[in-house]
XYZ file of C-alpha atoms in Angstrom:
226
model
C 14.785 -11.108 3.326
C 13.418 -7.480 2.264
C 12.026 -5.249 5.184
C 8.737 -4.664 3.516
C 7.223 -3.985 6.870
C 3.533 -2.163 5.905
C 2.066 -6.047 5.896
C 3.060 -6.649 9.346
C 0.865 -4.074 10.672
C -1.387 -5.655 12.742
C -4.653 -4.998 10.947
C -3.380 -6.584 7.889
C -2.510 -9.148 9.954
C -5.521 -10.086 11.946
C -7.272 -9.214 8.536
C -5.008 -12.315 6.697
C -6.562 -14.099 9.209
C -10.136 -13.996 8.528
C -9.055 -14.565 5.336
C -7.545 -17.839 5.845
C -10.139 -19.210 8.367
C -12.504 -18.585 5.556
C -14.860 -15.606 7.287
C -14.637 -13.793 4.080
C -15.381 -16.920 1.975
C -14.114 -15.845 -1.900
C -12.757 -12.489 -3.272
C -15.104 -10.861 -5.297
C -13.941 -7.290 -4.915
C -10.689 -5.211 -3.262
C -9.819 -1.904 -3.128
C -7.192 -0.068 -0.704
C -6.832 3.741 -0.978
C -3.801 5.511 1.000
C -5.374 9.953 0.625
C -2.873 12.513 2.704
C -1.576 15.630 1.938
C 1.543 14.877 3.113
C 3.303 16.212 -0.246
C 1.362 19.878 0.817
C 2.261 22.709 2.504
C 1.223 23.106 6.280
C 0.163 26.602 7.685
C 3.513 26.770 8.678
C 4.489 26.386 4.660
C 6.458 22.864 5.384
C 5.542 19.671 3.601
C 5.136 17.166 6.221
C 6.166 14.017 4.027
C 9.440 15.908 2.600
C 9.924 16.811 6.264
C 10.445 13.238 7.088
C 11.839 12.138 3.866
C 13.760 14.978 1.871
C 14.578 12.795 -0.881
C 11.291 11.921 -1.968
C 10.755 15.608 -3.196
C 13.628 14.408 -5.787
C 12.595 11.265 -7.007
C 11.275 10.215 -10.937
C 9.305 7.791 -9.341
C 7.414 8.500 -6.619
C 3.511 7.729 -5.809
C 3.634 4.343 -7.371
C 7.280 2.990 -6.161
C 8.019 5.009 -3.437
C 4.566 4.947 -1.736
C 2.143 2.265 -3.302
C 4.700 -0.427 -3.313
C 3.885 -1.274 -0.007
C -0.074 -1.422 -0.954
C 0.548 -3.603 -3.956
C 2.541 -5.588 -1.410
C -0.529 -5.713 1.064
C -3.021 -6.708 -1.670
C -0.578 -9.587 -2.859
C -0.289 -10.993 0.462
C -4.215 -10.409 1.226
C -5.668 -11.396 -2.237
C -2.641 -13.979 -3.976
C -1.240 -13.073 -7.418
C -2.485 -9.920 -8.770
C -1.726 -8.530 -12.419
C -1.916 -4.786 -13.545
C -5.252 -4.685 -15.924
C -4.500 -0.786 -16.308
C -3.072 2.286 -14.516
C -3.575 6.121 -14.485
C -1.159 8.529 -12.621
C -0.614 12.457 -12.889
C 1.983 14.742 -11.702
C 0.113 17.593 -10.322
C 3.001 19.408 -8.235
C 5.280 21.243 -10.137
C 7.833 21.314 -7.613
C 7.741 17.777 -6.727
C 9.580 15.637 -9.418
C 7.209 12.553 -9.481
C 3.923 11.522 -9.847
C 1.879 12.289 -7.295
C -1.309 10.273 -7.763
C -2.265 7.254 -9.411
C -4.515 4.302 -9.591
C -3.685 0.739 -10.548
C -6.342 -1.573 -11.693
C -5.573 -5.145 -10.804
C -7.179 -8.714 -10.920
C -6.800 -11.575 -9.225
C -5.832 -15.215 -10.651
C -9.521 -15.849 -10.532
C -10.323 -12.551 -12.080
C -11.496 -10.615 -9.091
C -11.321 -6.540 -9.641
C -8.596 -5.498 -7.057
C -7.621 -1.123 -7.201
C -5.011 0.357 -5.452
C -5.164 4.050 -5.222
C -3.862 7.003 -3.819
C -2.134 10.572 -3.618
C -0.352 12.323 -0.937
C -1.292 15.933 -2.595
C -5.122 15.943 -1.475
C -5.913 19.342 0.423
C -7.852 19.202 3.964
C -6.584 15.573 4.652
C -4.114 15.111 7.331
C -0.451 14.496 6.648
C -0.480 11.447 7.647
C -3.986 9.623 7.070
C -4.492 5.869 7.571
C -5.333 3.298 4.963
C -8.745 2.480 3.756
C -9.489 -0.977 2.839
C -12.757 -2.994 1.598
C -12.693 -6.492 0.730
C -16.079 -8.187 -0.581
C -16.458 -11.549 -0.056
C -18.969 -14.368 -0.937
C -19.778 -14.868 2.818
C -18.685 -11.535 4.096
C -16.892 -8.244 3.682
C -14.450 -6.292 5.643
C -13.703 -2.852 6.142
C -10.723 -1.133 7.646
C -11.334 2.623 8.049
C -10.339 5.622 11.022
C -8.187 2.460 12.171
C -10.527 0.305 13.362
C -10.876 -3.351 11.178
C -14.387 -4.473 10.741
C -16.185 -7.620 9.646
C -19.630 -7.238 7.819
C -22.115 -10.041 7.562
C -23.354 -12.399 9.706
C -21.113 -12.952 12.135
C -19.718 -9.336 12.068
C -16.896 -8.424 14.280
C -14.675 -4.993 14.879
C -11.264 -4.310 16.186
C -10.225 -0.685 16.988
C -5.611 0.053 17.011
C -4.218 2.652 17.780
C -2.232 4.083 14.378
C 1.455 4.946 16.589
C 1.006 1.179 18.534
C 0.564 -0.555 15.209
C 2.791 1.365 12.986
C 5.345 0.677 15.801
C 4.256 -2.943 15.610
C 4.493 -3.345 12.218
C 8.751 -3.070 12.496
C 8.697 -5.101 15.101
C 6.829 -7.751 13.638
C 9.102 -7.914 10.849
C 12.297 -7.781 12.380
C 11.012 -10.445 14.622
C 9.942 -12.272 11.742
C 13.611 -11.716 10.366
C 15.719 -13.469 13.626
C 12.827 -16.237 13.674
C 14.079 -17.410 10.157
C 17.792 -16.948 11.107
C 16.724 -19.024 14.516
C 15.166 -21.808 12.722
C 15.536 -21.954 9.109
C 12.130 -21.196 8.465
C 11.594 -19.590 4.791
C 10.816 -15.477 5.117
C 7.371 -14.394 4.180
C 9.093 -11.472 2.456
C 12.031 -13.092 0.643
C 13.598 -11.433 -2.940
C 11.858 -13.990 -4.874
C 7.916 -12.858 -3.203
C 9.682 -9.200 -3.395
C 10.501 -9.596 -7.271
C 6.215 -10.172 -7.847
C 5.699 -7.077 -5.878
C 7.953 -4.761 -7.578
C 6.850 -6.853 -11.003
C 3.512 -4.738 -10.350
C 5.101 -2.033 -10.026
C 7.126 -1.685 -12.727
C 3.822 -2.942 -14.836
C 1.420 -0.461 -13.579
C 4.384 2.478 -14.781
C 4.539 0.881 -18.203
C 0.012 1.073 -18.144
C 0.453 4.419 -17.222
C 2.618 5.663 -19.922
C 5.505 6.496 -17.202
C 7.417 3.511 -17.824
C 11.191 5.542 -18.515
C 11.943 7.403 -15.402
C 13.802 9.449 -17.295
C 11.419 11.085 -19.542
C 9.434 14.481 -18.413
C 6.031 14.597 -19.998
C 4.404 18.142 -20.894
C 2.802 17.898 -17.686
C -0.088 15.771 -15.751
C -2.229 15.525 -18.770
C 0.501 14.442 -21.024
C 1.883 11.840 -18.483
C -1.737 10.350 -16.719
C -2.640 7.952 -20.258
C-alpha cells in the first residue's frame, strides 16, 4: 500500500460520499486549487514550508510532484480516471530549484473539464492555506472553502472541520485503513497499481509543460512555463 494520506481527510471523504449516493448527480465541472506562501519569507525572513521540509528547497521537481500529487490523487479518487489535456508551470523563485506554480488541465473519461492548480509562492496568503474545491454537478454542486464542505442545490447541506482535527485525521484514517487490509485481506484503496495512475498524471502534466527532464534548467520561468 502507498501512504497517500491527503484523500483520507475527512472532507474528501464525506465529499466521496455525496458523490456516490448520487447528491451531485454527473460531473460536469472540477477544479481544486491549493494558494500558500509557504515557499516565502515570513517577517521573521524564514520560509515556513522549507522550515518543515528542508529538502524541498532542493528538489527539480517540486509544485507538481512534490505538492500536487496529492491533488491529482484527490481528483482521481473524487472524479475516476482523469488524463492531462495540457499543463503550464513557472519557476518564479530563483533560490528555490523547482517549479513553483503550475496548472494541469484534465478531463474525465466522459470528458468533463477537471484543473488542478496551485503555488506555494503567492504573497499575503498564509503559509499554510487550505484547499479549495468546486465540483458542478447535474443535480448539484459542492464547495469546500475556509474548511467548511458545502452542498449547493436543492437539498443543500454544510459541514464545518477544524484544519489540525482533520489533517490529524487524515493519517489516521490511512494507517487504519492500512492494518484493516492486513486484518482481513481486504484490497487497499491506495495500492501501487491505483498509485502508478496517479503518478502517470504526473509525470504527463511535466511532459505538457515542457519540464518533462528534471535535469534540464530552462532560461528561467518564461522559458520553462510552455
Amino acid at each position: 500500500m502507498v501512504h497517500e494520506n491527503w484523500r483520507f481527510r475527512p472532507w474528501y471523504r464525506e465529499l466521496k460520499r455525496w458523490i456516490t449516493e448520487g447528491a451531485l448527480g454527473d460531473i460536469v465541472l472540477a477544479r481544486l486549487a491549493m494558494i500558500s506562501s509557504g515557499f516565502l519569507p515570513d517577517p521573521a525572513g524564514r520560509r515556513p514550508a522549507f522550515e518543515r521540509q528542508p529538502f524541498m528547497a532542493r528538489e527539480e521537481r517540486l509544485m507538481i510532484a512534490e505538492v500536487l500529487i496529492h491533488h491529482l490523487d484527490v481528483m482521481r479518487f473524487l472524479c475516476g480516471s482523469l488524463r492531462v489535456a495540457g499543463a503550464r508551470a513557472a519557476r518564479t523563485l530563483p533560490e528555490v530549484r523547482g517549479e513553483t506554480v503550475a496548472t494541469i488541465f484534465l478531463e474525465t473519461a466522459t470528458g468533463a473539464p477537471v484543473v488542478v492548480t496551485g503555488t506555494m509562492a503567492a504573497p499575503g496568503y498564509p503559509p499554510r492555506a487550505p484547499d479549495r474545491l468546486e465540483i458542478v454537478g447535474t443535480r448539484a454542486s459542492a464547495v469546500l472553502a475556509d474548511s467548511e464542505l458545502s452542498l449547493l442545490g436543492p437539498r443543500p447541506r454544510r459541514q464545518p472541520y477544524d484544519p489540525d482535527q482533520g489533517y490529524q485525521a487524515s493519517f489516521d484514517g490511512v494507517i487504519a485503513h492500512f492494518v484493516d487490509g492486513l486484518e482481513t485481506g481486504a484490497p487497499f484503496e491506495t495500492d501501487p497499481a491505483d498509485n502508478l495512475e496517479t503518478l502517470r498524471l504526473v509525470e504527463h502534466a511535466y511532459w505538457a509543460a515542457g519540464l518533462h527532464d528534471p535535469g534540464s534548467r530552462d532560461g528561467g520561468p518564461g522559458s520553462a512555463a510552455r
